[in-house]
Short mmCIF file of C-alpha atoms in Angstrom, two decimals:
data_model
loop_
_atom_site.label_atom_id
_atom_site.label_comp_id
_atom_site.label_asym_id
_atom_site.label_seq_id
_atom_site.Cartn_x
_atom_site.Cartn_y
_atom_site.Cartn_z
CA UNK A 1 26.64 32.28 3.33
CA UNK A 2 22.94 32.92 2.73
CA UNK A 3 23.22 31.88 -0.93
CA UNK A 4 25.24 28.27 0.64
CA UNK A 5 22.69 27.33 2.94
CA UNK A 6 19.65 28.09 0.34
CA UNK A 7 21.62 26.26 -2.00
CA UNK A 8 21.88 22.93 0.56
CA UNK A 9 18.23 23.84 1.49
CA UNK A 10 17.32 23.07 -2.11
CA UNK A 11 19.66 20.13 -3.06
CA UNK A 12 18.17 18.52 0.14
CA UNK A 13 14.51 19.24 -0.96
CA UNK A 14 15.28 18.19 -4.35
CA UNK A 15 17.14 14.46 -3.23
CA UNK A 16 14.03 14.05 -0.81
CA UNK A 17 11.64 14.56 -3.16
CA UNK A 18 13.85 12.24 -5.66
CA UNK A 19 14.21 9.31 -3.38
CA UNK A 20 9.92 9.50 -2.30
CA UNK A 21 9.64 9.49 -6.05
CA UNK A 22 12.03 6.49 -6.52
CA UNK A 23 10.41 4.88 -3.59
CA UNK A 24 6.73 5.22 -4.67
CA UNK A 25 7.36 4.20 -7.77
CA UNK A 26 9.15 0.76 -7.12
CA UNK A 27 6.38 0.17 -4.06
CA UNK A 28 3.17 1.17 -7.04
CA UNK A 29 5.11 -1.73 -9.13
CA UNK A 30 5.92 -4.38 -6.41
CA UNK A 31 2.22 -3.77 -5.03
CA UNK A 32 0.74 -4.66 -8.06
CA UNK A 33 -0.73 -7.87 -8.85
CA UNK A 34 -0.73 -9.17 -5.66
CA UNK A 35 -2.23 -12.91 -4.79
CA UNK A 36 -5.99 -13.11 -3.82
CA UNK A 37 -6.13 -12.44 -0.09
CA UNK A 38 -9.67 -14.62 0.17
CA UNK A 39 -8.08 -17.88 -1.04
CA UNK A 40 -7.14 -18.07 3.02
CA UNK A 41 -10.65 -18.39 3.83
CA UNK A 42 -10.32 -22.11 2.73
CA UNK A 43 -7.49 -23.57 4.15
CA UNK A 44 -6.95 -27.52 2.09
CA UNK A 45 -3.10 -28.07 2.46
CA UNK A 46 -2.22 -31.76 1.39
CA UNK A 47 -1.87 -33.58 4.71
CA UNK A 48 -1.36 -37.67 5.49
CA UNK A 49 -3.66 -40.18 4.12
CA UNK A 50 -4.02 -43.35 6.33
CA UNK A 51 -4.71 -46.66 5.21
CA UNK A 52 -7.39 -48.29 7.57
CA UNK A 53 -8.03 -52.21 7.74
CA UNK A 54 -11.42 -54.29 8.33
CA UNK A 55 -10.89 -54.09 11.89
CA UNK A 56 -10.54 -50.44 12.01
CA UNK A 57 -6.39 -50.56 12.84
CA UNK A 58 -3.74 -48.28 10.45
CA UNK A 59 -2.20 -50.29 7.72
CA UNK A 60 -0.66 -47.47 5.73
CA UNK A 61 0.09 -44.11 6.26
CA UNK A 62 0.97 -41.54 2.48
CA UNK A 63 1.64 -37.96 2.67
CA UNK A 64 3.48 -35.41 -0.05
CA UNK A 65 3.96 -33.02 3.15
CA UNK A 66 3.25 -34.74 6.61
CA UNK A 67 0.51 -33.01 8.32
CA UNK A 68 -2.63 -33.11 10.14
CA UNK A 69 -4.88 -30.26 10.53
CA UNK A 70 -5.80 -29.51 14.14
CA UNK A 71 -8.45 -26.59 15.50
CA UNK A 72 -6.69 -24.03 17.15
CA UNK A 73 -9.39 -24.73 20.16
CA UNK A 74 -7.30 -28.69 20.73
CA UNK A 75 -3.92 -27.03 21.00
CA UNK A 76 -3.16 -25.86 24.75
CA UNK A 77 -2.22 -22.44 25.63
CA UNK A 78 1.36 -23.35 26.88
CA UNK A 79 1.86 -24.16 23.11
CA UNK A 80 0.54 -21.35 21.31
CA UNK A 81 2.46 -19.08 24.22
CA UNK A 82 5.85 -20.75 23.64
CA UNK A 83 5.39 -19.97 19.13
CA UNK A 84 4.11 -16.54 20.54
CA UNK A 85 6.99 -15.89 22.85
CA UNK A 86 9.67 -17.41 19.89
CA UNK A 87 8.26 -15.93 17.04
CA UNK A 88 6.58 -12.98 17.89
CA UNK A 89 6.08 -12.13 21.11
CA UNK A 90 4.15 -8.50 19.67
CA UNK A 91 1.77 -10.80 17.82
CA UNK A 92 -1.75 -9.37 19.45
CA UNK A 93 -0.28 -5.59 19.64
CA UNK A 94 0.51 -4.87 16.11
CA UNK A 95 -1.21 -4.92 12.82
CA UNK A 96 0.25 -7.44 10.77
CA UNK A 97 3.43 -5.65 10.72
CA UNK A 98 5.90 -4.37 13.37
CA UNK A 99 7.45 -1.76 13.13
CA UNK A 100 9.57 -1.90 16.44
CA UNK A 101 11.12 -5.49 15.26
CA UNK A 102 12.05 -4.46 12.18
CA UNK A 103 13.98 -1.77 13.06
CA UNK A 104 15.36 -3.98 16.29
CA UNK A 105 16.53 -6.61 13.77
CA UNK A 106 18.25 -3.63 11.37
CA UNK A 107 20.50 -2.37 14.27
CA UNK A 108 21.29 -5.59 15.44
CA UNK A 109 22.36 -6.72 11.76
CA UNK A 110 24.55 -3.70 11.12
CA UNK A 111 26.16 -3.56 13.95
CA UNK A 112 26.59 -7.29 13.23
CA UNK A 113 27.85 -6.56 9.31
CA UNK A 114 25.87 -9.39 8.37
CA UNK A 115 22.10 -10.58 8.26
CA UNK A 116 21.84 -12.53 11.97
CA UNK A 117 17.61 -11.26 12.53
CA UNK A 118 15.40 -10.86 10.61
CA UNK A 119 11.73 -8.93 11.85
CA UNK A 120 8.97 -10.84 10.29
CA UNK A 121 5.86 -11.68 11.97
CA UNK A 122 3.51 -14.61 12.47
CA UNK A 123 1.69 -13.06 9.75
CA UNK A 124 4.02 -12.73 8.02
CA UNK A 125 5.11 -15.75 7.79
CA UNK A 126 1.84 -17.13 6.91
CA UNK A 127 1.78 -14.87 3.68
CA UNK A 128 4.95 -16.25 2.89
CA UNK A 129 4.11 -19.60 2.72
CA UNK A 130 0.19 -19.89 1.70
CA UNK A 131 0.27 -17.01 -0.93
CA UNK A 132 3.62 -15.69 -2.15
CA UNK A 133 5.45 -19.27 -2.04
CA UNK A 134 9.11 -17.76 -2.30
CA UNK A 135 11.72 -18.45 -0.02
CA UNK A 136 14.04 -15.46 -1.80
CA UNK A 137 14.88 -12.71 0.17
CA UNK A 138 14.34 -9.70 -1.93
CA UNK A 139 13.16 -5.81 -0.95
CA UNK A 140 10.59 -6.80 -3.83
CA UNK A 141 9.21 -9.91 -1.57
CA UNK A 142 9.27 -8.19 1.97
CA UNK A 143 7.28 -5.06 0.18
CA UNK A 144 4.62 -7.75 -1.04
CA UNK A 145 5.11 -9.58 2.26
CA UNK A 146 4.19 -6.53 4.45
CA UNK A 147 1.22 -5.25 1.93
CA UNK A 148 -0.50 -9.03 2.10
CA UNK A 149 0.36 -9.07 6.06
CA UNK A 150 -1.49 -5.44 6.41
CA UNK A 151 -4.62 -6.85 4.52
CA UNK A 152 -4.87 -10.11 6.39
CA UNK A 153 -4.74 -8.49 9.78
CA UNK A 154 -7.80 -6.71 8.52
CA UNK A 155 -9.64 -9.53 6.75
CA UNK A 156 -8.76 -12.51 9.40
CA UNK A 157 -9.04 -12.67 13.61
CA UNK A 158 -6.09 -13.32 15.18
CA UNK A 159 -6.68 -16.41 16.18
CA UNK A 160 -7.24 -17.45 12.61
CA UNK A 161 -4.24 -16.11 11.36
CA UNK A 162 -2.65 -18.62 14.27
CA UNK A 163 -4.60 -21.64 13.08
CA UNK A 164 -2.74 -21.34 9.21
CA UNK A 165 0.17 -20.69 10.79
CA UNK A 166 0.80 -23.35 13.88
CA UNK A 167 -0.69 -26.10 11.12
CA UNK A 168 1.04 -24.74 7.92
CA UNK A 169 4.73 -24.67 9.82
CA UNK A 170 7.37 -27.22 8.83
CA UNK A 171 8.86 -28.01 11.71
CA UNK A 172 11.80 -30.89 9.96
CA UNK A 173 11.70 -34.20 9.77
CA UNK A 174 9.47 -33.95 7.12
CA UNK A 175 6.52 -32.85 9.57
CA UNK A 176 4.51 -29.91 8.85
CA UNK A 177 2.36 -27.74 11.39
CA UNK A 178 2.42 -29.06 15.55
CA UNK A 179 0.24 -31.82 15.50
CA UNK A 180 2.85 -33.79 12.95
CA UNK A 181 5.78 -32.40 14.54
CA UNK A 182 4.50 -33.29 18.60
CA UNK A 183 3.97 -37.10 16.57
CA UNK A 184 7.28 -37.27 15.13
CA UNK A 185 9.68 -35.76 18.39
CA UNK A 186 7.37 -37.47 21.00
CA UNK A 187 5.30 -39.55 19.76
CA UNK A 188 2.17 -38.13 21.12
CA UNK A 189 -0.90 -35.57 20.05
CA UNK A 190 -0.36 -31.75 20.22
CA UNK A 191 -2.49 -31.44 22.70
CA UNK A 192 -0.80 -33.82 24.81
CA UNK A 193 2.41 -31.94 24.95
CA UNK A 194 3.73 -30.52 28.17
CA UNK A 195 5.07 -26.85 28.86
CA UNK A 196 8.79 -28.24 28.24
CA UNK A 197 7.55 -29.93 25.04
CA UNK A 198 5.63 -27.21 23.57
CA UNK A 199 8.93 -25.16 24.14
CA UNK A 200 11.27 -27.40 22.35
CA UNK A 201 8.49 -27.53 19.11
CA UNK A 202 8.14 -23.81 19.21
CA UNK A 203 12.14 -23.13 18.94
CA UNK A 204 11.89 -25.16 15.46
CA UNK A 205 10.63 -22.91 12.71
CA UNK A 206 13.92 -20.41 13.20
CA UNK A 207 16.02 -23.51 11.77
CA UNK A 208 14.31 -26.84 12.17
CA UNK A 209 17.29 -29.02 11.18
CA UNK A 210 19.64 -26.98 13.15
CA UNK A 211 17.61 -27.43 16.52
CA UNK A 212 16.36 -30.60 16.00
CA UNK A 213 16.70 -33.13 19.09
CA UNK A 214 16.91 -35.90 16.85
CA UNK A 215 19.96 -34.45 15.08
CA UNK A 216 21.74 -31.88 17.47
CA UNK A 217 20.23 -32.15 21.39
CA UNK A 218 22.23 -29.54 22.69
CA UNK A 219 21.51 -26.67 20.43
CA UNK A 220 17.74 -28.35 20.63
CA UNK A 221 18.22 -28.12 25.14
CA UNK A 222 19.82 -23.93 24.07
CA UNK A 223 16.89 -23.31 22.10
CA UNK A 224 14.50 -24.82 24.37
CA UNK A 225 15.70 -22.71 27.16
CA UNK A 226 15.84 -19.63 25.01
CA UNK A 227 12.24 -19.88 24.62
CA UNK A 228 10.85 -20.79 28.02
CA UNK A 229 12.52 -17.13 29.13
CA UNK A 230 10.99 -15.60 26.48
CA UNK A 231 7.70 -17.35 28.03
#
């Protein structure tokens, strides 16, 4: 019996030491050659062009992604609360990462069989779209995702980390970040919207076509709801 349980003592040592080697190894190769983190100092996303006449009045309006880049200090707390409270309601706890939603989302997808949740944060999401650009979902990606996310809670405030991301957002109908989006789904400026408002924009970036008002009301109304009790 002794010689059984040293010989499981060992196999177990051996496999652990095996997978942290396996582990390591991939996370050394996925870490490498990751995107400048200081290109985010310098935020120039393409955003509309507007024609103006003699007189001062819009003519023409162009944009390859339909946005206009608002301070963080012009968009009302209501707003920024509701993308907290959808998003991630952890955002000014953690560091870039958390830990607790990510393994929330894991036990809710396997005891679901299927990917329903996923646990990435504000951050997160902002290093997804400014600096890796790729939509894939890959262990590779998420390993990059979470290094970039570590390093920009470090190098950034908080509240600039929420200024890329509530005016880097597409929100659908071809409107990118709030200020577009609170111009396209009621026609006024961000900082204009009410508390019911701001909810209905902040239950977008999950699946903007899916809850959009324009296209399907109800699951818009669900959604809306959803996110004013997270408030």
């Amino acid at each position: 019996m002794k010689r059984f349980f040293r010989f499981i003592l060992w196999s177990s040592l051996v496999l652990g030491l095996f997978a942290v080697s396996i582990v390591a190894v991939l996370w050394y190769i996925w870490s490498s050659n990751l995107p400048y983190i200081g290109s985010l100092r310098e935020y120039n996303p393409p955003i509309i062009t507007e024609v103006f006449s003699d007189d001062g009045e819009v003519i023409g309006r162009f944009w390859e992604e339909k946005r206009i880049v608002i301070p963080l200090e012009e968009v009302p707390d209501h707003l920024i609360n509701a993308f907290i409270a959808a998003e991630d309601a952890r955002f000014f706890k953690h560091e870039g990462v958390d830990i607790l939603s990510i393994a929330r989302a894991l036990i809710k997808n396997l005891m679901a069989g299927k990917i329903e949740q996923g646990g990435s944060t504000i951050t997160q999401q902002v290093t997804r779209s400014l600096l890796l650009k790729n939509p894939r979902k890959t262990y590779r990606r998420k390993a990059r995702e979470a290094l970039l996310s570590l390093q920009m809670k470090k190098n950034f405030s908080k509240e600039r980390i929420l200024f890329l991301y509530l005016n880097q957002i597409y929100l659908g109908h071809g409107a990118y970040g709030i200020e577009a989006a609170a111009r396209t789904y009621f026609n006024k400026r961000a900082k204009e919207l009410n508390l019911a408002e701001s909810a209905l924009i902040a239950g977008l970036p999950q699946a903007p076509s899916r809850y959009s008002p324009i296209i399907n009301f109800g699951l818009a109304k669900a959604r809306q709801k959803y996110v004013l009790e997270r408030m």
